[in-house]
CSV table of C-alpha atoms in Angstrom, one decimal:
chain,number,residue,atom,x,y,z
A,498,MET,CA,31.0,-0.9,1.7
A,499,ASP,CA,30.1,-2.2,-2.1
A,500,PHE,CA,26.8,-1.8,-3.5
A,501,ILE,CA,25.6,-4.6,-5.8
A,502,PRO,CA,24.6,-3.0,-9.1
A,503,VAL,CA,20.7,-2.6,-9.1
A,504,SER,CA,18.8,-2.3,-12.3
A,505,ALA,CA,15.8,-0.2,-12.4
A,506,PRO,CA,13.2,-2.9,-13.5
A,507,ASP,CA,14.4,-4.9,-10.2
A,508,LEU,CA,13.4,-2.3,-8.0
A,509,HIS,CA,9.9,-2.5,-6.0
A,510,MET,CA,7.1,-0.7,-7.7
A,511,GLN,CA,3.9,0.3,-6.1
A,512,GLU,CA,1.0,-1.4,-7.8
A,513,MET,CA,-2.7,-2.1,-6.7
A,514,LEU,CA,-2.9,-5.9,-7.3
A,515,HIS,CA,-0.5,-7.4,-5.1
A,516,THR,CA,-0.4,-4.8,-2.3
A,517,VAL,CA,-4.0,-4.0,-2.1
A,518,TYR,CA,-6.3,-6.4,-3.6
A,519,LEU,CA,-4.3,-9.7,-3.1
A,520,GLY,CA,-2.5,-8.3,-0.1
A,521,LEU,CA,-4.7,-6.3,2.2
A,522,PHE,CA,-8.2,-7.2,1.0
A,523,LYS,CA,-7.6,-11.0,1.5
A,524,HIS,CA,-6.5,-10.5,4.9
A,525,MET,CA,-9.3,-8.1,5.7
A,526,MET,CA,-11.9,-10.7,4.4
A,527,ASP,CA,-10.6,-13.4,6.7
A,528,TRP,CA,-11.0,-10.9,9.5
A,529,ILE,CA,-14.4,-9.9,8.4
A,530,GLN,CA,-15.5,-13.7,8.1
A,531,THR,CA,-14.2,-14.3,11.6
A,532,PHE,CA,-15.7,-11.3,12.9
A,533,LEU,CA,-19.1,-12.4,11.5
A,534,LYS,CA,-18.7,-15.8,13.0
A,535,LYS,CA,-18.3,-14.3,16.4
A,536,HIS,CA,-21.4,-12.3,16.0
A,537,ARG,CA,-23.1,-15.0,14.4
A,538,ARG,CA,-24.1,-13.3,11.1
A,539,LEU,CA,-22.2,-15.5,8.5
A,540,GLN,CA,-25.5,-16.8,7.1
A,541,ALA,CA,-26.9,-13.3,6.6
A,542,PHE,CA,-23.6,-12.4,4.9
A,543,ASP,CA,-24.0,-15.2,2.3
A,544,ASP,CA,-27.7,-14.3,1.8
A,545,VAL,CA,-27.0,-10.7,0.8
A,546,TRP,CA,-23.9,-11.7,-1.2
A,547,ASN,CA,-26.1,-14.1,-3.3
A,548,ALA,CA,-28.6,-11.4,-3.9
A,549,LEU,CA,-26.5,-8.7,-5.4
A,550,PRO,CA,-28.0,-7.2,-8.7
A,551,PRO,CA,-26.0,-7.0,-11.9
A,552,TYR,CA,-24.1,-3.8,-13.0
A,553,PRO,CA,-21.8,-3.2,-16.0
A,554,GLY,CA,-18.3,-4.5,-15.3
A,555,PHE,CA,-19.5,-6.1,-12.2
A,556,TRP,CA,-19.4,-10.0,-11.9
A,557,VAL,CA,-22.3,-11.1,-10.0
A,558,PRO,CA,-21.2,-13.9,-7.5
A,559,LYS,CA,-22.8,-17.2,-8.2
A,560,LYS,CA,-21.7,-19.1,-5.1
A,561,ALA,CA,-21.7,-18.4,-1.4
A,562,TYR,CA,-18.6,-16.4,-0.2
A,563,ARG,CA,-17.4,-19.5,2.0
A,564,LYS,CA,-17.8,-21.9,-1.1
A,565,VAL,CA,-15.3,-20.2,-3.1
A,566,ALA,CA,-12.0,-21.9,-3.0
A,567,GLN,CA,-9.6,-19.7,-4.8
A,568,TRP,CA,-9.7,-16.0,-5.6
A,569,GLN,CA,-8.4,-14.3,-8.7
A,570,GLY,CA,-7.4,-10.6,-8.7
A,571,LYS,CA,-10.5,-9.6,-10.7
A,572,GLU,CA,-12.9,-11.4,-8.3
A,573,ILE,CA,-11.1,-9.6,-5.3
A,574,ARG,CA,-11.6,-6.2,-7.2
A,575,ASN,CA,-15.1,-7.2,-7.5
A,576,LEU,CA,-15.5,-7.8,-3.8
A,577,GLY,CA,-14.1,-4.5,-3.0
A,578,ARG,CA,-16.7,-2.6,-5.1
A,579,CYS,CA,-19.6,-4.3,-3.0
A,580,ILE,CA,-18.0,-5.3,0.2
A,581,LEU,CA,-19.0,-2.2,2.3
A,582,GLY,CA,-22.7,-2.4,1.1
A,583,VAL,CA,-23.0,-6.0,1.9
A,584,LEU,CA,-21.6,-5.5,5.3
A,585,ALA,CA,-23.7,-2.5,6.1
A,586,VAL,CA,-26.7,-4.8,5.3
A,587,VAL,CA,-25.5,-7.6,7.2
A,588,LEU,CA,-24.6,-5.5,10.5
A,589,ARG,CA,-27.8,-3.8,10.7
A,590,GLN,CA,-30.0,-3.9,13.9
A,591,PRO,CA,-27.2,-4.8,16.3
A,592,GLN,CA,-27.8,-5.8,19.9
A,593,SER,CA,-26.9,-3.2,22.5
A,594,SER,CA,-23.5,-4.9,23.1
A,595,GLN,CA,-22.8,-5.0,19.3
A,596,VAL,CA,-23.2,-1.3,18.5
A,597,ILE,CA,-19.6,-0.1,19.0
A,598,PRO,CA,-17.9,-3.1,17.4
A,599,PHE,CA,-20.1,-3.1,14.6
A,600,LYS,CA,-19.6,0.6,14.2
A,601,ASN,CA,-16.0,0.4,14.3
A,602,ALA,CA,-15.8,-2.7,11.9
A,603,LEU,CA,-17.7,-0.7,9.3
A,604,GLY,CA,-15.4,2.3,9.9
A,605,CYS,CA,-12.4,0.3,9.4
A,606,VAL,CA,-13.7,-1.3,6.1
A,607,ARG,CA,-15.0,1.9,4.9
A,608,ALA,CA,-11.5,3.6,5.3
A,609,LEU,CA,-9.8,0.9,3.7
A,610,VAL,CA,-12.2,0.9,0.7
A,611,ASN,CA,-12.2,4.5,0.5
A,612,PHE,CA,-8.5,4.4,0.3
A,613,THR,CA,-8.5,1.8,-2.5
A,614,MET,CA,-10.9,3.8,-4.5
A,615,MET,CA,-8.9,7.1,-4.2
A,616,ALA,CA,-5.7,5.1,-5.1
A,617,GLN,CA,-7.4,4.1,-8.4
A,618,TYR,CA,-7.8,7.6,-9.7
A,619,ARG,CA,-5.6,8.1,-12.8
A,620,SER,CA,-5.0,11.6,-12.2
A,621,HIS,CA,-4.4,13.2,-8.8
A,622,THR,CA,-4.5,16.6,-7.1
A,623,SER,CA,-3.0,17.5,-3.9
A,624,ASP,CA,-6.7,17.3,-2.5
A,625,THR,CA,-7.1,13.7,-3.7
A,626,ILE,CA,-3.7,12.6,-2.2
A,627,ALA,CA,-4.9,14.5,1.1
A,628,TYR,CA,-8.1,12.3,1.0
A,629,MET,CA,-5.9,9.2,0.6
A,630,GLU,CA,-3.7,10.1,3.5
A,631,HIS,CA,-6.6,10.9,5.6
A,632,TYR,CA,-8.3,7.5,4.7
A,633,LEU,CA,-5.1,5.7,5.6
A,634,ASP,CA,-4.9,7.4,8.9
A,635,GLN,CA,-8.5,6.6,9.6
A,636,PHE,CA,-7.8,2.8,8.8
A,637,HIS,CA,-4.9,2.7,11.1
A,638,ARG,CA,-7.0,4.3,13.9
A,639,MET,CA,-9.8,1.7,13.6
A,640,LYS,CA,-8.0,-1.5,12.6
A,641,GLY,CA,-7.8,-2.4,16.4
A,642,ILE,CA,-11.3,-4.1,16.1
A,643,PHE,CA,-9.8,-6.6,14.0
A,644,LEU,CA,-6.8,-7.2,16.1
A,645,GLU,CA,-8.3,-10.2,17.9
A,646,PHE,CA,-8.2,-12.1,14.5
A,647,ARG,CA,-4.7,-11.5,13.7
A,648,VAL,CA,-3.4,-14.8,15.2
A,649,THR,CA,0.0,-15.7,13.7
A,650,LYS,CA,1.6,-19.1,13.3
A,651,ARG,CA,4.1,-18.3,16.0
A,652,THR,CA,1.4,-17.3,18.7
A,653,LEU,CA,-0.3,-20.7,17.9
A,654,ALA,CA,2.8,-22.5,18.4
A,655,LYS,CA,3.4,-20.8,21.7
A,656,VAL,CA,0.1,-21.5,22.8
A,657,ASP,CA,0.5,-25.2,22.0
A,658,GLU,CA,3.8,-25.3,23.9
A,659,GLN,CA,2.2,-23.7,26.9
A,660,ARG,CA,-0.7,-26.0,26.9
A,661,ARG,CA,1.7,-29.0,26.8
A,662,GLU,CA,3.5,-27.5,29.7
A,663,ILE,CA,0.4,-27.0,31.8
A,664,ARG,CA,-0.8,-30.5,31.0
A,665,HIS,CA,2.6,-31.8,31.8
A,666,GLN,CA,2.5,-30.1,35.2
A,667,ARG,CA,-1.0,-31.2,36.0
A,668,THR,CA,-0.3,-34.8,35.3
A,669,GLN,CA,2.7,-34.6,37.6
A,670,MET,CA,0.5,-33.2,40.2
A,671,GLY,CA,-2.2,-36.0,39.7
A,672,GLN,CA,-4.8,-33.3,38.6
A,673,PRO,CA,-7.4,-34.2,35.8
A,674,VAL,CA,-6.9,-32.2,32.7
A,675,ALA,CA,-9.8,-30.1,32.2
A,676,PRO,CA,-10.4,-28.0,29.1
A,677,SER,CA,-9.5,-24.5,30.1
A,678,LYS,CA,-11.0,-21.3,28.7
A,679,ARG,CA,-7.7,-20.5,26.9
A,680,ARG,CA,-7.8,-23.9,25.1
A,681,ARG,CA,-11.2,-23.6,23.8
A,682,ILE,CA,-10.4,-20.0,22.4
A,683,CYS,CA,-7.2,-21.4,20.9
A,684,ASP,CA,-9.0,-24.2,19.1
A,685,ASN,CA,-11.3,-21.5,17.6
A,686,ASN,CA,-8.4,-19.6,16.4
A,687,ARG,CA,-6.7,-22.9,15.0
A,688,GLU,CA,-9.8,-23.7,12.9
A,689,GLU,CA,-9.7,-20.3,11.4
A,690,GLU,CA,-6.0,-20.8,10.3
A,691,HIS,CA,-6.9,-23.9,8.4
B,736,MET,CA,-5.2,-14.5,28.0
B,737,ASP,CA,-3.3,-11.2,28.1
B,738,TRP,CA,0.0,-12.4,26.8
B,739,ILE,CA,-2.0,-13.7,23.7
B,740,HIS,CA,-3.3,-10.3,23.1
B,741,GLY,CA,0.2,-9.0,23.6
B,742,GLU,CA,1.3,-11.3,20.8
B,743,LEU,CA,-1.3,-10.0,18.3
B,744,HIS,CA,-0.1,-7.3,15.9
B,745,PHE,CA,-0.6,-5.7,12.6
B,746,ASN,CA,3.0,-5.6,11.6
B,747,PHE,CA,2.9,-7.6,8.6
B,748,ILE,CA,4.4,-6.7,5.3
B,749,LYS,CA,1.3,-6.2,3.2
B,750,ILE,CA,0.2,-3.2,5.6
B,751,HIS,CA,3.4,-1.3,5.1
B,752,PRO,CA,3.5,-0.4,1.2
B,753,ARG,CA,0.4,1.6,1.3
B,754,SER,CA,2.1,4.2,3.5
B,755,HIS,CA,4.2,5.0,0.4
B,756,PHE,CA,1.3,5.5,-1.9
B,757,SER,CA,1.1,9.2,-1.5
B,758,ASP,CA,4.8,9.7,-2.1
B,759,HIS,CA,4.8,7.3,-5.0
B,760,ILE,CA,1.9,9.5,-6.6
B,761,ARG,CA,3.8,12.7,-6.1
B,762,GLN,CA,6.9,11.3,-7.7
B,763,PHE,CA,5.9,8.9,-10.4
B,764,GLY,CA,2.3,9.4,-11.0
B,765,ASN,CA,-0.8,7.3,-10.5
B,766,ILE,CA,-0.5,3.7,-9.2
B,767,PRO,CA,-1.0,1.1,-11.8
B,768,MET,CA,-2.9,-2.0,-11.8
B,769,TYR,CA,-1.9,-5.3,-13.1
B,770,SER,CA,-4.1,-7.3,-15.3
B,771,THR,CA,-3.6,-10.4,-17.1
B,772,GLU,CA,-6.2,-9.7,-19.5
B,773,LEU,CA,-3.7,-7.7,-21.8
B,774,GLY,CA,-1.3,-10.5,-21.9
B,775,GLU,CA,-4.0,-13.1,-22.6
B,776,LEU,CA,-5.5,-10.7,-25.4
B,777,ALA,CA,-2.1,-10.6,-26.8
B,778,HIS,CA,-2.1,-14.2,-27.6
B,779,LYS,CA,-4.8,-13.8,-30.2
B,780,GLU,CA,-2.7,-11.4,-32.3
B,781,GLN,CA,0.6,-12.9,-31.6
B,782,ILE,CA,-0.1,-16.6,-31.7
B,783,LYS,CA,-3.5,-17.5,-33.1
B,784,GLU,CA,-3.4,-15.2,-36.1
B,785,GLY,CA,-0.1,-16.3,-36.9
B,786,TRP,CA,-1.2,-20.0,-36.9
B,787,ARG,CA,-4.0,-19.2,-39.2
B,788,ARG,CA,-1.7,-17.7,-41.7
B,789,SER,CA,0.7,-20.5,-41.6
B,790,ASN,CA,0.4,-23.7,-43.6
B,791,GLU,CA,0.4,-25.6,-40.2
B,792,ASN,CA,3.7,-27.1,-41.0
B,793,ASP,CA,6.6,-26.4,-38.6
B,794,ALA,CA,4.2,-23.7,-37.4
B,795,ALA,CA,6.3,-22.1,-34.6
B,796,ARG,CA,8.7,-20.7,-36.9
B,797,GLN,CA,6.2,-19.3,-39.1
B,798,ILE,CA,4.1,-17.8,-36.2
B,799,VAL,CA,7.4,-16.0,-35.2
B,800,HIS,CA,8.1,-14.7,-38.6
B,801,SER,CA,4.5,-13.7,-39.1
B,802,TYR,CA,4.5,-11.6,-36.1
B,803,SER,CA,8.1,-9.9,-36.5
B,804,ARG,CA,6.9,-9.0,-40.0
B,805,GLN,CA,3.8,-7.4,-38.8
B,806,HIS,CA,5.8,-5.6,-36.1
B,807,ALA,CA,8.3,-4.4,-38.7
B,808,ILE,CA,5.6,-3.0,-41.1
B,809,GLN,CA,4.0,-1.2,-38.1
B,810,MET,CA,7.3,0.3,-37.1
B,811,ARG,CA,7.8,1.4,-40.7
B,812,LEU,CA,4.5,3.0,-40.8
B,813,LEU,CA,5.1,4.9,-37.8
B,814,ASN,CA,8.4,6.1,-39.1
B,815,LEU,CA,6.7,7.4,-42.2
B,816,GLU,CA,3.9,9.1,-40.4
B,817,SER,CA,6.6,11.0,-38.5
B,818,PHE,CA,8.4,11.8,-41.7
B,819,ARG,CA,5.2,13.1,-43.1
B,820,GLY,CA,4.8,15.2,-40.1
B,821,ARG,CA,8.3,16.8,-40.7
B,822,GLY,CA,7.2,17.6,-44.1
B,823,ALA,CA,9.5,15.0,-45.9
B,824,ASP,CA,9.0,14.3,-49.7
B,825,LEU,CA,7.0,11.0,-49.8
B,826,SER,CA,5.6,9.3,-52.8
B,827,ALA,CA,1.8,9.5,-53.8
B,828,ASP,CA,0.9,6.1,-52.8
B,829,VAL,CA,2.6,6.1,-49.5
B,830,LEU,CA,0.6,9.4,-48.7
B,831,GLN,CA,-2.4,7.7,-49.8
B,832,HIS,CA,-1.9,4.6,-47.6
B,833,LEU,CA,-1.1,6.9,-44.5
B,834,LYS,CA,-4.2,9.0,-45.1
B,835,SER,CA,-6.4,6.0,-45.2
B,836,SER,CA,-4.9,4.3,-42.2
B,837,THR,CA,-4.9,7.4,-40.1
B,838,SER,CA,-8.6,8.4,-41.0
B,839,THR,CA,-9.8,5.2,-39.3
B,840,VAL,CA,-8.5,6.4,-36.0
B,841,THR,CA,-11.0,9.2,-35.5
B,842,ALA,CA,-14.3,7.0,-35.3
B,843,PRO,CA,-17.6,8.8,-34.8
B,844,VAL,CA,-18.3,9.1,-31.1
B,845,VAL,CA,-21.9,7.8,-30.1
B,846,ARG,CA,-23.6,10.0,-27.6
B,847,LYS,CA,-27.3,9.3,-28.2
B,848,ARG,CA,-29.2,6.9,-26.2
B,849,ILE,CA,-30.2,3.8,-28.3
B,850,LEU,CA,-33.2,1.6,-27.7
B,851,LYS,CA,-32.7,-1.9,-29.0
B,852,GLY,CA,-34.5,-5.2,-28.9
B,853,CYS,CA,-37.8,-4.7,-30.4
B,854,GLN,CA,-40.8,-7.2,-29.3
B,855,ASP,CA,-42.8,-8.1,-32.4
B,856,ASP,CA,-46.1,-8.9,-30.5
B,857,VAL,CA,-46.9,-5.2,-29.7
B,858,SER,CA,-48.1,-2.5,-32.2
B,859,ASN,CA,-50.4,-0.2,-30.0
B,860,VAL,CA,-51.0,0.7,-26.5
B,861,LEU,CA,-53.7,-1.9,-26.3
B,862,ASP,CA,-51.4,-4.5,-27.0
B,863,PHE,CA,-48.8,-3.0,-24.7
B,864,SER,CA,-51.2,-3.2,-21.8
B,865,LYS,CA,-52.0,-6.7,-22.4
B,866,VAL,CA,-48.1,-7.7,-22.4
B,867,SER,CA,-47.1,-5.7,-19.6
B,868,GLY,CA,-50.3,-6.4,-17.4
B,869,VAL,CA,-50.9,-2.8,-16.6
B,870,SER,CA,-54.2,-1.4,-17.0
B,871,ARG,CA,-55.0,0.7,-20.2
B,872,GLU,CA,-56.4,3.6,-18.1
B,873,SER,CA,-53.4,4.0,-16.2
B,874,ILE,CA,-51.2,3.9,-19.1
B,875,CYS,CA,-53.3,6.6,-20.7
B,876,ARG,CA,-53.4,8.7,-17.6
B,877,GLU,CA,-49.6,8.5,-17.4
B,878,LEU,CA,-49.0,9.4,-21.1
B,879,ILE,CA,-51.2,12.3,-20.8
B,880,ARG,CA,-49.4,13.5,-17.6
B,881,TYR,CA,-46.0,12.9,-19.4
B,882,SER,CA,-47.2,14.9,-22.5
B,883,ARG,CA,-48.5,17.8,-20.4
B,884,HIS,CA,-45.4,18.0,-18.2
B,885,ASN,CA,-42.6,17.5,-20.9
B,886,LEU,CA,-43.8,18.3,-24.4
B,887,LEU,CA,-44.5,21.6,-26.2
B,888,THR,CA,-48.1,22.6,-26.6
B,889,GLU,CA,-48.0,21.8,-30.4
B,890,ARG,CA,-46.5,18.5,-29.9
B,891,GLN,CA,-48.8,17.1,-27.1
B,892,LEU,CA,-50.2,13.7,-27.4
B,893,PRO,CA,-54.0,13.5,-28.1
B,894,GLU,CA,-56.1,13.4,-24.8
B,895,ASP,CA,-58.8,11.5,-26.2
B,896,HIS,CA,-58.3,7.8,-24.7
B,897,ALA,CA,-59.5,6.1,-27.9
B,898,ILE,CA,-57.1,7.9,-30.1
B,899,LEU,CA,-54.1,7.5,-27.6
B,900,GLN,CA,-54.8,3.8,-27.4
B,901,SER,CA,-54.6,3.2,-31.3
B,902,LEU,CA,-51.3,5.2,-31.3
B,903,PRO,CA,-48.5,2.8,-32.8
B,904,VAL,CA,-46.1,1.5,-30.0
B,905,GLU,CA,-42.8,-0.3,-30.2
B,906,LEU,CA,-41.9,-2.1,-26.9
B,907,LEU,CA,-38.1,-2.6,-26.4
B,908,THR,CA,-35.9,-4.6,-24.1
B,909,GLN,CA,-32.7,-2.6,-24.0
B,910,LEU,CA,-31.5,1.1,-23.5
B,911,GLU,CA,-28.0,1.8,-24.2
B,912,ILE,CA,-26.8,4.8,-22.2
B,913,PRO,CA,-23.6,6.4,-23.1
B,914,VAL,CA,-21.9,7.6,-19.8
B,915,VAL,CA,-18.8,9.8,-19.9
B,916,ALA,CA,-15.9,7.6,-18.4
B,917,PHE,CA,-14.3,8.8,-15.2
B,918,GLN,CA,-11.6,11.5,-15.4
B,919,GLU,CA,-12.2,11.4,-19.3
B,920,SER,CA,-13.9,14.1,-21.3
B,921,ASP,CA,-14.4,12.2,-24.9
B,922,VAL,CA,-14.4,8.5,-23.8
B,923,TYR,CA,-17.8,6.9,-23.3
B,924,ASP,CA,-18.7,3.7,-21.3
B,925,ILE,CA,-22.0,2.1,-22.6
B,926,ASN,CA,-24.3,1.3,-19.8
B,927,ARG,CA,-26.9,-1.3,-21.1
B,928,GLY,CA,-30.1,-1.0,-19.1
B,929,ARG,CA,-32.2,-4.1,-19.8
B,930,CYS,CA,-35.9,-4.3,-19.3
B,931,THR,CA,-37.5,-7.7,-20.2
B,932,GLY,CA,-40.7,-7.2,-18.4
B,933,ALA,CA,-42.0,-10.9,-17.4
B,934,LEU,CA,-39.6,-12.3,-20.2
B,935,HIS,CA,-36.7,-14.3,-19.3
B,936,PHE,CA,-33.2,-12.9,-20.0
B,937,ARG,CA,-30.7,-15.4,-21.2
B,938,ASN,CA,-32.6,-18.2,-20.1
B,939,GLN,CA,-32.6,-16.9,-16.5
B,940,GLY,CA,-35.1,-14.8,-14.6
B,941,SER,CA,-36.5,-11.8,-16.0
B,942,ARG,CA,-34.2,-8.6,-15.7
B,943,ASN,CA,-35.5,-5.2,-14.9
B,944,ASP,CA,-32.3,-2.8,-14.1
B,945,TRP,CA,-32.1,-0.1,-11.7
B,946,VAL,CA,-31.4,3.3,-13.2
B,947,TRP,CA,-30.5,6.9,-12.2
B,948,VAL,CA,-33.1,9.2,-13.2
B,949,GLN,CA,-32.7,13.0,-13.1
B,950,ALA,CA,-35.5,14.0,-10.6
B,951,GLY,CA,-34.7,17.5,-9.5
B,952,SER,CA,-32.2,20.3,-9.3
B,953,GLU,CA,-28.4,19.6,-8.1
B,954,GLU,CA,-29.3,20.7,-4.6
B,955,MET,CA,-32.1,18.1,-4.0
B,956,TYR,CA,-31.7,15.0,-2.6
B,957,GLY,CA,-28.5,15.4,-0.5
B,958,ALA,CA,-25.7,13.1,-1.7
B,959,LEU,CA,-27.7,11.9,-4.7
B,960,ARG,CA,-27.6,15.5,-6.1
B,961,GLY,CA,-30.9,15.6,-7.9
B,962,HIS,CA,-30.9,12.0,-8.9
B,963,LEU,CA,-33.1,9.2,-7.8
B,964,PRO,CA,-33.0,5.4,-8.4
B,965,ALA,CA,-35.8,3.8,-10.2
B,966,LYS,CA,-36.7,0.4,-11.6
B,967,LEU,CA,-37.3,0.1,-15.3
B,968,VAL,CA,-40.8,-1.1,-16.0
B,969,ALA,CA,-41.1,-0.8,-19.9
B,970,LEU,CA,-39.2,0.9,-22.6
B,971,PHE,CA,-41.1,2.1,-25.5
B,972,LYS,CA,-41.5,4.4,-28.5
B,973,ILE,CA,-44.9,5.8,-29.3
B,974,ARG,CA,-45.6,7.4,-32.7
B,975,ASP,CA,-48.1,10.2,-32.9
B,976,TYR,CA,-49.7,10.1,-36.2
B,977,THR,CA,-51.9,13.0,-35.3
B,978,CYS,CA,-49.0,15.4,-35.0
B,979,ALA,CA,-46.7,15.0,-37.9
B,980,ASN,CA,-45.7,11.5,-36.9
B,981,ALA,CA,-43.5,12.7,-34.0
B,982,VAL,CA,-41.7,9.7,-32.2
B,983,HIS,CA,-41.3,10.0,-28.5
B,984,ARG,CA,-38.9,7.7,-26.8
B,985,VAL,CA,-40.1,7.0,-23.3
B,986,ALA,CA,-39.6,4.7,-20.4
B,987,ALA,CA,-41.9,3.6,-17.8
B,988,ILE,CA,-40.2,3.6,-14.4
B,989,ARG,CA,-41.0,2.8,-10.8
B,990,MET,CA,-39.3,5.8,-8.8
B,991,LEU,CA,-37.9,5.1,-5.2
B,992,SER,CA,-37.7,7.9,-2.8
B,993,ALA,CA,-34.6,8.9,-0.7
B,994,VAL,CA,-34.7,8.2,3.2
B,995,ASN,CA,-33.2,11.0,5.2
B,996,SER,CA,-33.5,13.3,2.5
B,997,GLY,CA,-30.7,11.6,0.6
B,998,PHE,CA,-27.9,12.2,3.2
B,999,THR,CA,-25.6,9.4,4.0
B,1000,LEU,CA,-25.7,7.7,7.3
B,1001,ASP,CA,-22.9,8.2,9.5
B,1002,ILE,CA,-22.3,4.5,10.5
B,1003,HIS,CA,-21.6,3.2,6.8
B,1004,GLY,CA,-21.8,6.2,4.6
B,1005,LEU,CA,-24.4,4.9,2.2
B,1006,VAL,CA,-27.7,6.5,1.3
B,1007,THR,CA,-30.8,4.5,1.9
B,1008,VAL,CA,-33.7,4.4,-0.6
B,1009,GLN,CA,-37.1,3.1,-0.3
B,1010,MET,CA,-40.3,2.3,-2.4
B,1011,ARG,CA,-43.2,4.0,-0.6
B,1012,GLU,CA,-46.6,2.2,-0.4
B,1013,ASP,CA,-48.4,5.1,-1.9
B,1014,ALA,CA,-45.8,5.5,-4.7
B,1015,PRO,CA,-47.6,5.3,-8.2
B,1016,GLU,CA,-47.3,2.0,-9.9
B,1017,PHE,CA,-45.3,3.6,-12.7
B,1018,THR,CA,-44.2,7.0,-14.0
B,1019,ILE,CA,-43.4,7.7,-17.7
B,1020,VAL,CA,-40.2,9.8,-18.5
B,1021,ASP,CA,-38.3,10.5,-21.5
B,1022,VAL,CA,-35.3,8.2,-22.0
B,1023,GLY,CA,-33.1,11.5,-22.0
B,1024,THR,CA,-33.5,11.8,-18.1
B,1025,ILE,CA,-32.0,8.4,-17.5
B,1026,HIS,CA,-28.5,8.9,-16.7
B,1027,GLY,CA,-27.0,5.5,-16.3
B,1028,LEU,CA,-27.3,2.3,-14.1
B,1029,ALA,CA,-27.5,2.2,-10.4
B,1030,HIS,CA,-26.4,-0.4,-8.2
B,1031,LEU,CA,-28.8,-1.0,-5.2
B,1032,ILE,CA,-28.2,-3.6,-2.4
B,1033,PRO,CA,-31.5,-4.9,-1.0
B,1034,GLU,CA,-31.8,-4.2,2.6
B,1035,GLY,CA,-35.1,-5.5,3.4
B,1036,GLU,CA,-38.7,-5.1,2.4
B,1037,ARG,CA,-38.9,-2.3,0.0
B,1038,ARG,CA,-35.5,-0.8,1.1
B,1039,TRP,CA,-32.2,-0.7,-0.6
B,1040,LEU,CA,-28.8,0.8,0.1
B,1041,VAL,CA,-27.2,2.7,-2.9
B,1042,ASN,CA,-23.9,1.1,-3.3
B,1043,SER,CA,-21.8,4.2,-4.2
B,1044,TRP,CA,-18.4,2.1,-4.3
B,1045,ILE,CA,-19.4,0.3,-7.3
B,1046,ASP,CA,-17.4,2.3,-9.8
B,1047,LEU,CA,-15.1,5.5,-9.5
B,1048,ARG,CA,-17.7,7.5,-11.1
B,1049,THR,CA,-20.4,6.8,-8.6
B,1050,PHE,CA,-17.9,7.1,-5.9
B,1051,ASN,CA,-16.9,10.4,-7.0
B,1052,GLU,CA,-20.4,11.8,-7.5
B,1053,VAL,CA,-22.4,10.0,-4.5
B,1054,TYR,CA,-20.8,11.0,-1.0
């Protein structure tokens, strides 16, 4: 088999901006926002977000999180520096049913932020690399809490298709089309997708 | 419903590369970060300066020439420098030039804390109490406490309130604190602590920053390792004319205390601090005990969370 000649600059290189900040943090913020919406704490998030004090090299947010339409790498980096603290304040005093989900969500975000901080070190020892791997493991163990917010377009398409089928069957059987539980959840997810 | 849950997964592309980070570090070193700032800054040297040097007529060609000329000169200088290093025979004027251009590289390193932004309307302790709205008695009491605890016997401030109130004072608004950059030994970041009292800062609300103060030995306060956050109340210099015009550079701060003896809470891994009801209105400390700025996120009435993820240095120290 022939290999197409590969030049070194074309090879994939690990870097922070696209893999971590623009890659994962952006996804994570979507999950967190949906998570907070589910637990009715979005307003609290915006309040804490707007009350952050200044710090050298830290850009104090001027707008509510939801009102920012576009995110630059620098702003997401900023976000990574304060998200855990903000979330810790927002998720305090949980109701008894929220204790476990809040704990897991904080744990998951904490693992990711820890991993990111470790990855930014400019020199490493075997200890720091071990820490990094440990945090990554932790993240993978705890990310399940956000699974329900990982709705892909393919799933949405399938839901649509199923719904159409059900409606079709019901109209054929002469039954009224009542909004089912599934439909309500799906609408919710669709809104998030927008 | 179940099949929807079955469909959900974390198997997307951005989640994968991170599993290679540790191998990448072992083989190639640290993970670099991209920033557009360097590229944008380069425009200044490559384009803007070239434009200014041109006669603005057919400028593109002149800009390119200007930059390549500069580049060629820099290359030549580097070559000459390496020749000199190998002991080559160079003419006197070349040597002179190399000497002058290399001597500028070793700039003096600033390590001292600097107070800036003098307010003109304050000349002694009396004025200071009027401007800051703190009673004269409490300022004198705290000054005496400071002098008894921190100053040598022969350098202590006079304890007579009348003399103490007449001592010249300079009220300042900014403290520049050099902080050793993370994983560096001779590079300093300058943290600028602002303390404007009731005055506005850049036409917006007043600004009185949070700072880290050395409050005890390394073993105290759990994860905070002997440091406690405090709010700047005032920055001032006081000159003691009764004792050889000695100048004391001090800060009035309001100390916070650590909740849970400074250990992190399991749930989020952050330290909580609070302002106790019975805490004194302010304490006076030497500016040397202020170690840098702190980032606190308000958690409720008189309670804050110490944000240890704000930068790598804090992340490495507070855990």
